[in-house]
Structure formats: structure tokens, C-alpha cells
Coordinates of N, CA, C and O in Angstrom, one line a residue:
E28 N 164.2 115.6 105.8 CA 165.0 116.2 105.2 C 166.0 115.3 104.3 O 166.6 114.4 104.9
L29 N 166.0 115.5 103.0 CA 167.0 114.5 102.0 C 168.3 115.5 101.8 O 168.3 116.4 101.5
Y30 N 169.5 114.6 102.2 CA 170.9 115.3 102.0 C 171.6 114.3 101.2 O 171.7 113.2 101.4
T31 N 172.3 114.9 100.2 CA 172.9 114.0 99.4 C 174.3 114.8 99.0 O 174.4 116.1 99.1
A32 N 175.5 114.1 98.8 CA 176.9 114.7 98.5 C 177.4 113.7 97.7 O 177.6 112.6 97.7
N33 N 178.5 114.3 96.6 CA 179.3 113.7 95.9 C 180.4 114.5 95.6 O 180.6 115.6 96.2
S34 N 181.1 114.3 94.4 CA 182.3 114.9 94.4 C 182.2 116.2 93.9 O 183.1 117.1 93.9
A35 N 181.0 116.8 93.3 CA 180.7 117.9 92.7 C 180.1 118.9 93.5 O 179.6 119.8 93.4
G36 N 179.7 118.2 94.8 CA 179.1 119.1 96.0 C 178.0 118.3 96.6 O 178.1 117.3 96.7
D37 N 177.5 119.1 97.5 CA 176.2 118.9 98.3 C 174.9 119.6 98.0 O 174.9 120.6 97.5
D38 N 173.8 118.9 98.4 CA 172.5 119.5 98.2 C 171.8 118.9 99.3 O 171.7 117.7 99.6
N39 N 170.4 119.5 99.7 CA 169.5 119.2 100.5 C 168.1 119.7 100.1 O 168.0 120.5 99.4
L40 N 167.2 118.9 100.4 CA 165.8 119.1 99.9 C 164.8 118.9 101.4 O 164.9 117.5 101.5
K41 N 164.2 119.8 101.6 CA 163.2 119.5 102.7 C 161.6 119.5 102.1 O 161.3 120.6 101.4
L42 N 160.7 118.6 102.2 CA 159.3 118.6 101.9 C 158.3 118.6 103.0 O 158.9 117.7 103.9
N43 N 157.3 119.1 102.9 CA 156.4 119.2 103.8 C 155.1 118.5 103.2 O 154.8 118.9 102.3
C44 N 154.5 117.7 104.0 CA 153.1 117.2 103.8 C 153.3 116.6 102.3 O 152.3 116.7 101.3
Y45 N 154.2 115.6 102.1 CA 154.3 115.1 100.7 C 153.8 113.8 100.6 O 153.3 113.1 99.6
I46 N 153.3 113.4 101.7 CA 152.6 111.9 101.9 C 151.0 112.1 102.3 O 151.0 112.7 103.4
K47 N 150.0 111.8 101.7 CA 148.6 112.0 102.0 C 148.4 110.7 102.6 O 148.4 109.6 101.9
V48 N 147.8 110.5 103.6 CA 147.4 109.4 104.5 C 146.0 109.4 104.5 O 145.3 110.4 104.9
K49 N 145.1 108.6 104.0 CA 143.7 108.6 103.9 C 143.1 108.0 105.4 O 143.8 107.3 105.9
E50 N 141.8 108.7 105.7 CA 141.4 107.9 106.9 C 140.9 106.4 106.6 O 140.8 106.1 105.5
A51 N 141.0 105.7 107.8 CA 140.5 104.2 107.8 C 139.0 104.2 107.4 O 138.4 105.1 107.7
Y52 N 138.7 103.2 106.9 CA 137.4 102.8 106.6 C 136.5 102.8 107.9 O 137.0 102.3 108.8
C53 N 135.4 103.3 107.9 CA 134.6 103.0 109.1 C 134.3 101.3 109.3 O 134.3 100.8 108.4
T54 N 134.1 101.1 110.6 CA 133.8 99.8 110.9 C 132.2 99.6 111.0 O 131.7 100.1 112.1
P55 N 131.5 99.0 110.0 CA 130.0 98.9 110.3 C 129.8 98.0 111.5 O 130.5 97.4 111.9
S56 N 128.4 98.1 112.1 CA 127.9 97.4 113.1 C 126.5 97.2 112.8 O 125.7 97.7 111.9
V57 N 126.0 96.1 113.5 CA 124.7 95.7 113.5 C 124.3 95.5 115.1 O 125.1 95.3 116.0
M58 N 123.1 96.1 115.5 CA 122.5 95.9 116.8 C 122.1 94.4 117.1 O 122.4 94.1 118.3
N59 N 121.5 93.6 116.4 CA 121.1 92.6 116.6 C 121.3 91.3 115.5 O 121.3 91.7 114.4
L60 N 121.9 90.2 116.0 CA 122.5 89.1 115.1 C 121.1 88.2 114.9 O 120.5 87.9 115.9
S61 N 120.6 87.7 113.7 CA 119.4 87.1 113.6 C 120.1 85.8 112.7 O 120.6 86.1 111.7
A62 N 119.9 84.7 113.0 CA 120.3 83.6 112.3 C 119.8 83.2 110.9 O 120.5 82.8 110.0
D63 N 118.7 83.9 110.8 CA 118.1 84.1 109.4 C 118.6 85.4 108.5 O 118.5 85.2 107.2
L64 N 119.4 86.1 108.8 CA 119.7 87.3 108.5 C 121.2 87.5 108.3 O 121.9 88.0 109.3
G65 N 121.9 86.9 107.4 CA 123.3 86.7 107.3 C 124.0 86.6 106.0 O 123.2 86.4 104.9
I66 N 125.0 86.4 105.9 CA 125.7 86.2 104.3 C 126.5 84.8 104.7 O 127.4 84.7 105.5
S67 N 126.0 83.8 103.9 CA 126.7 82.6 103.8 C 127.7 82.3 102.8 O 128.4 81.5 102.9
K68 N 127.5 82.9 101.7 CA 128.4 82.9 100.6 C 128.6 84.0 99.7 O 127.6 84.7 99.4
V69 N 129.8 84.3 99.4 CA 130.1 85.7 98.3 C 131.1 84.8 97.3 O 131.9 84.3 97.3
I70 N 130.4 85.1 96.0 CA 131.1 84.8 94.7 C 131.3 86.1 94.1 O 130.4 86.4 93.5
F71 N 132.7 86.4 93.7 CA 133.0 87.4 92.9 C 134.3 87.3 92.2 O 135.4 87.5 92.9
G72 N 134.6 87.2 91.0 CA 135.9 87.0 90.3 C 136.5 85.8 91.1 O 136.1 84.8 91.2
D73 N 137.8 85.9 91.8 CA 138.4 84.7 92.3 C 137.7 84.5 93.7 O 138.3 83.6 94.6
I74 N 137.1 85.5 94.2 CA 136.5 85.4 95.5 C 135.4 84.2 95.7 O 134.4 84.3 94.9
N75 N 135.6 83.1 96.4 CA 134.5 82.2 96.7 C 134.3 81.8 98.1 O 135.2 80.9 98.5
N76 N 133.6 82.3 98.8 CA 134.0 82.7 100.4 C 132.7 82.1 101.1 O 131.5 82.5 100.9
S77 N 132.6 80.8 101.6 CA 131.7 80.4 102.3 C 131.7 80.3 103.9 O 132.7 80.1 104.2
T78 N 130.8 80.9 104.5 CA 130.8 81.2 106.1 C 129.6 81.0 106.8 O 128.5 80.9 106.2
P79 N 129.4 80.6 108.0 CA 128.4 80.4 108.6 C 127.8 81.8 109.0 O 128.7 82.8 109.1
Q80 N 126.8 82.1 108.6 CA 125.9 83.2 108.6 C 125.5 83.8 110.1 O 125.4 82.9 111.0
A81 N 125.6 85.1 110.2 CA 125.2 85.9 111.3 C 125.8 85.3 112.4 O 125.3 85.2 113.7
Q82 N 127.2 85.1 112.5 CA 128.1 84.8 113.6 C 128.6 85.9 114.3 O 128.8 86.2 115.5
T83 N 128.7 87.2 113.5 CA 129.2 88.5 113.9 C 128.4 89.4 113.1 O 128.2 89.3 111.9
G84 N 128.6 90.5 113.5 CA 128.0 91.6 112.7 C 129.0 92.2 111.8 O 128.4 92.8 110.8
Y85 N 130.1 92.0 111.8 CA 131.0 92.5 110.7 C 132.3 91.4 110.8 O 132.9 91.2 111.7
T86 N 132.7 91.3 109.5 CA 134.0 90.4 109.1 C 134.7 91.1 108.0 O 134.2 91.5 107.1
N87 N 136.1 91.3 108.6 CA 137.2 92.0 107.7 C 137.9 91.2 107.0 O 138.6 90.4 107.6
Y88 N 137.8 90.7 105.5 CA 138.5 89.9 104.7 C 139.6 90.5 104.0 O 140.2 89.9 103.3
L89 N 139.7 92.0 104.4 CA 140.7 92.6 103.7 C 142.3 92.1 103.6 O 142.8 92.0 102.8
P90 N 142.7 91.6 105.0 CA 144.2 91.1 105.1 C 144.3 89.7 104.5 O 145.3 89.3 104.3
N91 N 143.1 89.0 104.3 CA 143.1 87.7 103.6 C 143.3 87.4 102.1 O 142.2 87.7 101.3
L92 N 144.3 87.5 101.5 CA 144.7 87.5 100.1 C 144.0 86.3 99.4 O 143.6 86.5 98.1
A93 N 143.5 85.3 100.1 CA 142.9 84.2 99.4 C 141.3 84.6 99.1 O 140.7 83.9 98.5
Q94 N 141.0 85.7 99.9 CA 139.3 86.3 99.7 C 139.6 87.6 98.9 O 138.8 88.6 99.4
S95 N 140.4 87.8 98.1 CA 140.6 89.0 97.2 C 140.5 88.6 95.7 O 140.5 87.4 95.3
T96 N 140.4 89.6 94.9 CA 140.2 89.2 93.5 C 140.7 90.5 92.8 O 140.7 91.6 93.2
T97 N 141.2 90.6 91.7 CA 141.7 91.3 90.5 C 140.7 91.5 89.6 O 140.2 90.7 88.9
V98 N 140.2 92.9 89.4 CA 139.1 93.3 88.1 C 139.9 94.2 87.2 O 140.7 95.0 87.6
E99 N 139.2 94.2 86.0 CA 139.7 95.2 85.1 C 138.7 96.2 84.5 O 137.4 95.9 84.6
V100 N 139.1 97.4 84.5 CA 138.4 98.5 84.1 C 137.5 98.2 82.8 O 138.2 97.5 81.8
G101 N 136.3 98.3 82.6 CA 135.4 98.2 81.5 C 135.0 96.8 81.5 O 134.0 96.4 80.7
V102 N 135.2 95.9 82.3 CA 135.0 94.7 82.3 C 133.8 94.4 83.3 O 133.8 95.0 84.4
T103 N 132.8 93.6 82.9 CA 131.5 93.1 83.8 C 131.6 92.0 84.5 O 132.1 90.9 83.9
Y104 N 131.6 91.8 85.8 CA 131.7 90.6 86.6 C 130.2 90.4 87.4 O 129.8 91.2 87.6
P105 N 129.8 89.1 87.5 CA 128.6 88.7 88.2 C 129.0 88.6 89.7 O 130.3 88.1 90.0
L106 N 128.3 89.2 90.6 CA 128.5 89.0 92.1 C 127.3 88.1 92.6 O 126.1 88.5 92.3
T107 N 127.5 87.1 93.3 CA 126.5 86.4 94.0 C 126.7 86.4 95.3 O 127.8 86.2 95.9
I108 N 125.5 86.5 96.0 CA 125.5 86.5 97.5 C 124.3 85.7 98.2 O 123.3 85.7 97.4
E109 N 124.9 85.0 99.0 CA 123.8 83.8 99.5 C 123.5 84.0 100.8 O 124.3 84.2 101.7
R110 N 122.3 83.2 101.2 CA 122.1 83.1 102.8 C 121.6 81.7 102.9 O 121.0 81.0 101.8
N111 N 121.5 81.2 104.1 CA 121.0 79.7 104.1 C 119.4 79.5 104.4 O 118.9 78.5 104.2
S112 N 118.8 80.6 104.7 CA 117.3 80.4 105.2 C 116.5 81.7 104.6 O 117.2 82.9 104.3
I113 N 115.2 81.7 104.5 CA 114.6 82.7 104.0 C 113.2 82.8 104.8 O 112.3 83.1 104.5
N114 N 113.3 82.9 106.4 CA 112.3 83.1 107.1 C 111.8 84.6 107.1 O 110.6 84.8 107.3
N115 N 112.7 85.4 106.8 CA 112.5 86.7 106.8 C 113.0 87.1 105.6 O 113.9 87.0 104.9
K116 N 112.2 88.3 104.9 CA 112.4 89.1 103.7 C 114.0 89.8 104.2 O 114.1 90.1 105.1
A117 N 114.8 90.1 103.2 CA 116.1 90.8 103.4 C 116.3 91.8 102.5 O 115.9 91.6 101.1
T118 N 117.3 92.8 102.5 CA 117.9 93.6 101.7 C 119.2 93.6 101.8 O 119.9 93.6 102.7
R119 N 119.9 93.3 100.6 CA 121.3 93.3 100.5 C 121.9 94.3 99.5 O 121.1 94.7 98.6
T120 N 123.1 94.9 100.1 CA 123.5 95.9 99.4 C 124.8 95.8 99.3 O 125.6 95.5 100.3
V121 N 125.5 96.5 98.2 CA 126.9 96.3 97.8 C 127.4 97.6 97.4 O 126.8 98.4 96.8
W122 N 128.8 98.0 98.1 CA 129.3 99.0 97.8 C 130.7 98.9 97.7 O 131.3 97.9 97.9
I123 N 131.3 99.5 96.5 CA 132.7 99.5 96.1 C 133.3 101.0 96.0 O 132.7 102.0 95.5
D124 N 134.5 101.3 96.8 CA 135.0 102.4 96.8 C 135.9 102.6 95.6 O 137.2 102.5 95.6
W125 N 135.2 103.2 94.5 CA 136.1 103.4 93.1 C 137.0 104.4 93.0 O 138.0 104.2 92.4
N126 N 137.1 105.4 94.1 CA 138.1 106.4 94.0 C 139.3 106.3 95.0 O 140.0 107.2 95.2
G127 N 138.7 105.4 95.8 CA 140.0 105.2 96.8 C 140.0 106.1 97.9 O 141.2 106.3 98.6
D128 N 139.0 106.7 98.2 CA 139.1 108.0 99.1 C 138.6 107.4 100.6 O 138.6 108.1 101.4
G129 N 138.4 106.3 100.9 CA 138.2 105.6 102.2 C 136.5 105.5 102.9 O 136.5 105.4 103.8
D130 N 135.8 105.9 101.6 CA 134.5 105.7 101.9 C 133.7 105.2 100.9 O 134.2 104.8 99.8
F131 N 132.4 105.1 101.2 CA 131.3 104.4 100.0 C 130.3 105.7 99.9 O 129.2 105.1 99.4
I132 N 130.4 106.7 99.6 CA 129.3 107.5 99.8 C 129.3 108.5 98.2 O 128.5 109.2 98.1
D133 N 130.4 108.2 97.8 CA 130.5 109.0 96.4 C 129.5 108.5 95.3 O 129.3 107.2 95.3
S134 N 129.2 109.2 94.4 CA 128.3 109.0 93.1 C 128.9 107.6 92.4 O 130.0 107.4 92.1
G135 N 128.0 106.5 92.3 CA 128.3 105.2 91.7 C 129.0 104.2 92.6 O 129.2 103.3 92.1
E136 N 129.2 104.7 94.0 CA 129.7 103.5 94.9 C 128.9 102.4 95.4 O 129.3 101.2 95.9
K137 N 127.3 103.2 95.3 CA 126.6 101.9 95.6 C 126.5 101.1 94.4 O 125.8 101.6 93.4
V138 N 127.0 99.8 94.2 CA 126.8 99.0 92.9 C 125.8 98.0 92.7 O 125.7 97.6 91.8
G139 N 125.0 97.8 93.7 CA 123.8 96.6 93.6 C 123.0 96.8 95.0 O 123.5 96.9 96.1
E140 N 121.7 96.5 94.7 CA 120.9 96.4 96.0 C 119.8 95.3 95.4 O 119.2 95.6 94.4
E141 N 119.4 94.5 96.2 CA 118.2 93.8 96.3 C 117.3 94.0 97.3 O 117.8 93.9 98.8
I142 N 116.3 94.6 97.3 CA 115.5 95.2 98.2 C 114.1 94.4 98.7 O 113.4 93.8 97.8
N143 N 114.0 94.0 100.1 CA 112.8 93.5 100.6 C 112.4 92.0 99.9 O 111.1 91.9 99.4
K144 N 113.5 91.1 99.6 CA 113.1 89.8 98.9 C 113.5 88.7 99.8 O 114.1 88.7 100.7
S145 N 112.6 87.5 99.5 CA 112.8 86.2 100.1 C 113.6 85.2 99.3 O 113.0 84.4 98.7
T146 N 114.9 85.6 99.1 CA 115.5 84.8 98.0 C 117.1 84.3 98.8 O 117.3 85.0 99.5
L147 N 117.2 83.0 98.5 CA 118.5 82.3 99.3 C 119.6 82.8 98.4 O 120.6 83.2 99.2
S148 N 119.5 83.0 97.1 CA 120.6 83.6 96.3 C 120.4 84.9 95.5 O 119.1 84.8 94.8
W149 N 121.2 85.7 95.4 CA 120.8 86.9 94.5 C 122.3 87.3 93.7 O 123.4 87.1 94.3
T150 N 122.1 87.6 92.6 CA 123.4 88.0 91.5 C 122.7 89.1 90.8 O 122.1 89.5 90.5
T151 N 124.0 90.0 90.8 CA 123.9 91.0 90.1 C 125.2 91.3 89.3 O 126.4 90.7 89.8
D152 N 125.4 92.0 88.0 CA 126.4 92.3 87.5 C 127.0 93.7 87.9 O 126.3 94.7 87.8
I153 N 128.2 93.6 87.9 CA 129.0 94.9 88.3 C 130.1 95.0 87.3 O 130.9 94.2 86.9
T154 N 129.9 96.4 86.5 CA 130.8 96.8 85.6 C 131.7 97.6 86.2 O 131.3 98.5 87.0
I155 N 133.2 97.5 86.1 CA 134.4 98.3 86.7 C 134.1 99.8 85.8 O 134.7 99.7 84.7
P156 N 133.9 100.7 86.6 CA 133.9 102.0 85.7 C 135.4 102.4 85.0 O 136.2 102.2 85.8
S157 N 135.2 103.1 83.9 CA 136.4 103.7 83.6 C 137.3 104.9 84.4 O 138.4 105.1 84.4
T158 N 136.3 105.2 85.3 CA 136.9 106.4 86.2 C 137.5 105.7 87.5 O 138.2 106.3 88.5
A159 N 137.4 104.5 87.5 CA 138.1 103.8 89.1 C 139.4 103.7 89.3 O 140.2 103.9 88.1
K160 N 140.0 104.3 90.2 CA 141.4 104.5 90.7 C 142.0 103.0 90.5 O 141.4 102.1 91.0
L161 N 143.1 102.9 89.9 CA 143.9 101.6 89.8 C 144.4 101.3 91.1 O 144.7 102.2 91.8
G162 N 144.7 100.0 91.3 CA 145.2 99.7 92.6 C 144.2 99.2 93.6 O 143.0 98.4 93.2
A163 N 144.5 98.9 94.6 CA 143.7 98.2 95.6 C 142.4 99.0 96.1 O 142.8 100.4 96.4
T164 N 141.4 98.3 96.5 CA 140.2 99.2 96.9 C 139.3 98.2 97.6 O 140.0 97.0 98.2
V165 N 138.1 98.5 98.1 CA 137.4 97.8 99.0 C 135.9 97.6 98.6 O 135.3 98.6 98.1
M166 N 135.4 96.2 98.5 CA 133.9 96.0 98.4 C 133.2 95.8 99.6 O 133.7 94.7 100.6
R167 N 132.1 96.4 100.0 CA 131.6 95.9 101.3 C 130.2 95.6 100.9 O 129.4 96.2 100.2
I168 N 129.8 94.5 101.6 CA 128.5 93.9 101.4 C 127.5 93.9 102.6 O 128.2 93.7 103.9
A169 N 126.4 94.1 102.8 CA 125.3 94.3 103.7 C 124.1 93.6 103.8 O 123.7 93.5 102.4
I170 N 123.7 93.0 104.7 CA 122.3 92.6 104.6 C 121.6 93.1 105.7 O 122.2 93.0 107.1
T171 N 120.1 93.4 105.5 CA 119.4 93.6 106.8 C 118.1 93.2 106.6 O 117.7 92.4 105.6
Q172 N 117.0 93.3 107.5 CA 116.0 92.9 107.5 C 114.9 93.5 106.7 O 114.9 94.7 106.7
G173 N 114.0 92.8 106.0 CA 113.0 93.3 105.2 C 113.2 94.8 104.5 O 114.5 94.5 103.6
S174 N 112.7 95.7 104.4 CA 113.0 96.7 103.5 C 113.8 97.9 104.2 O 114.0 99.0 103.7
Q175 N 114.3 97.5 105.3 CA 115.0 98.5 106.1 C 116.3 98.8 105.4 O 117.0 97.9 104.4
T176 N 116.8 100.2 105.4 CA 118.1 100.5 104.5 C 119.3 100.1 105.1 O 119.5 100.3 106.3
N177 N 120.3 99.6 104.3 CA 121.6 99.3 104.7 C 122.4 100.7 104.4 O 122.2 101.5 103.6
T178 N 123.1 101.2 105.4 CA 124.1 102.4 105.2 C 125.6 101.7 105.3 O 125.8 100.6 106.0
P179 N 126.6 102.4 104.6 CA 127.9 101.8 104.7 C 128.7 101.4 105.9 O 129.3 100.5 106.1
C180 N 128.2 102.3 107.0 CA 128.9 102.3 108.3 C 128.0 101.7 109.3 O 128.5 101.6 110.7
G181 N 126.6 101.4 109.2 CA 125.6 100.8 110.1 C 125.2 102.1 111.0 O 125.5 103.4 110.6
P182 N 124.7 102.1 112.1 CA 124.5 100.6 112.5 C 123.1 100.0 112.0 O 122.3 100.7 111.6
G183 N 123.0 98.7 111.6 CA 121.8 98.0 111.1 C 121.3 97.5 112.3 O 121.9 97.0 113.2
K184 N 119.9 97.5 112.3 CA 119.2 97.0 113.5 C 119.3 95.6 113.4 O 119.6 94.9 114.3
F185 N 119.5 94.6 112.1 CA 119.7 93.4 112.2 C 120.7 93.2 111.1 O 120.8 94.1 110.3
G186 N 121.2 91.9 110.9 CA 122.1 91.6 109.6 C 123.7 91.4 109.9 O 124.0 91.2 110.8
E187 N 124.4 91.7 108.9 CA 125.7 91.3 108.8 C 126.3 92.2 107.9 O 125.7 92.5 106.7
Y188 N 127.7 92.4 108.0 CA 128.6 93.1 106.9 C 129.7 92.3 106.7 O 130.2 91.6 107.6
E189 N 130.1 92.3 105.5 CA 131.5 91.6 105.1 C 132.3 92.5 104.2 O 131.8 93.1 103.2
D190 N 133.8 92.9 104.4 CA 134.7 93.7 103.4 C 135.4 92.5 102.8 O 136.0 91.7 103.4
Y191 N 135.8 93.0 101.4 CA 136.8 92.2 100.4 C 137.5 93.1 99.9 O 137.1 94.4 99.5
R192 N 138.8 92.8 99.6 CA 139.7 93.5 98.9 C 139.6 93.3 97.2 O 139.5 92.0 96.9
L193 N 139.5 94.3 96.7 CA 139.6 94.2 95.1 C 140.9 94.9 94.8 O 141.3 96.1 95.2
Y194 N 141.4 94.4 93.4 CA 142.6 95.1 92.9 C 142.1 95.7 91.4 O 141.8 94.8 90.7
V195 N 142.1 96.8 91.3 CA 141.6 97.3 89.8 C 142.9 97.6 89.1 O 143.7 98.2 89.3
R196 N 142.8 97.1 87.9 CA 143.7 97.2 86.8 C 143.1 97.5 85.6 O 141.9 97.4 85.1
P197 N 144.0 98.2 84.6 CA 143.4 98.2 83.2 C 143.1 97.2 82.6 O 143.3 95.9 82.9
D198 N 142.4 97.3 81.5 CA 141.6 96.3 80.8 C 142.7 95.7 80.1 O 143.3 96.1 79.2
L199 N 143.2 94.3 80.2 CA 144.2 93.4 79.7 C 143.4 92.5 78.9 O 144.2 91.6 78.2
T200 N 142.2 92.4 79.0 CA 141.5 91.0 78.2 C 141.7 91.2 76.6 O 141.5 92.3 76.3
K201 N 142.3 90.1 76.3 CA 142.5 90.4 74.6 C 141.2 89.9 74.0 O 140.1 89.3 74.4
P202 N 140.6 90.9 73.1 CA 139.6 90.8 72.2 C 139.3 89.3 71.6 O 140.4 88.7 71.1
V203 N 138.3 88.8 71.4 CA 138.1 87.5 70.9 C 137.2 87.9 69.5 O 136.0 88.6 69.3
I204 N 137.8 87.5 68.5 CA 137.3 87.7 67.1 C 136.7 86.5 66.5 O 137.6 85.5 66.4
T205 N 135.4 86.3 66.2 CA 134.8 85.0 65.5 C 134.5 85.4 64.2 O 133.6 86.4 63.9
L206 N 134.9 84.5 63.4 CA 134.7 84.8 62.0 C 133.4 83.7 61.4 O 133.2 82.7 61.9

């Protein structure tokens, strides 16, 4: 309850349910770690993160500001995901929670996927949609064996998950005019 008073009088106001708290993101899991099926490097905007792959099933980089980046609506950014070896084929999947509702199941939130490939490095372009909610959100990356399907929350039979913080802002990039 808010109460205020001054020389003209006093007043109060009581509000119910005026703060909406969203649910926490699910914590993904994998059943088995495999030295060949992991994420060794992620490059996206200001994120350039190299890590030992397949040490844990899930790593949360959300609190680490050094592993976050700001993106602008309407702009396209390359995302590169690497691994150290290719003994097994792998599927890599990326989701971004564009509407900030705490999940990755809405239309357009799966932003890239490489299925059943033997590649050390994979790059895909991600365009920030005009419908993206401005402010902080989450990018989740997953890898699994062969043609198995990654799901945002797991559990995956093999592989690894990583979460990164993205900050979405309006397009502030000045146009370039070439004569």
C-alpha cells in the first residue's frame, strides 16, 4: 500500500498483482557426456567464448557479463559454434527467447540447426526480428549425437548445453551511403 501526505491532504493507493514475475528457464540436462560431443567455442557479437568441451552437461553464462552481447532489431549477425573433434556426427541447435516469456517453444525461437554433420565449425546467420522484446533475453545452444533431436530442456542422450545473455535494442546502426 502506498500512502502519501502533504499540506493539501493525504491519500493512499493499494494495488494487487502489479508485478508479473516470469517462471525461471528450465535447466537442460544430458544423460551422458562424450569427449567428442561438446561445445568448444561460441562466437556471436561480442561473445567469444572458448571452453573445454563436454566437461558438464550444462553451463550457464547468464551471470557472466563478459560472455554477453547487445544485438539490434533488424540486424543480421553470424553465429559460430565449434567443437574439437569429429569422431561422431552431431546435431547443433540454437534457440533465442525473443518474447522474453521464459521458454524457447514459441514460433521463430529456434533460430538455427545443423543436423547430423561431421564438422568442426558451423556458422549460421541470425536476424533479430522486429517482434523481439527489447531488453535482456537468453540464447541457448545444444549439441547431441548424430541425428538425435535437441530439445530446449533436454534431456539429451549425449551432448552439452550452454546459455548466453543477449540484450536486444532498437536498430541504432547509421546507414552507409556509397556514391
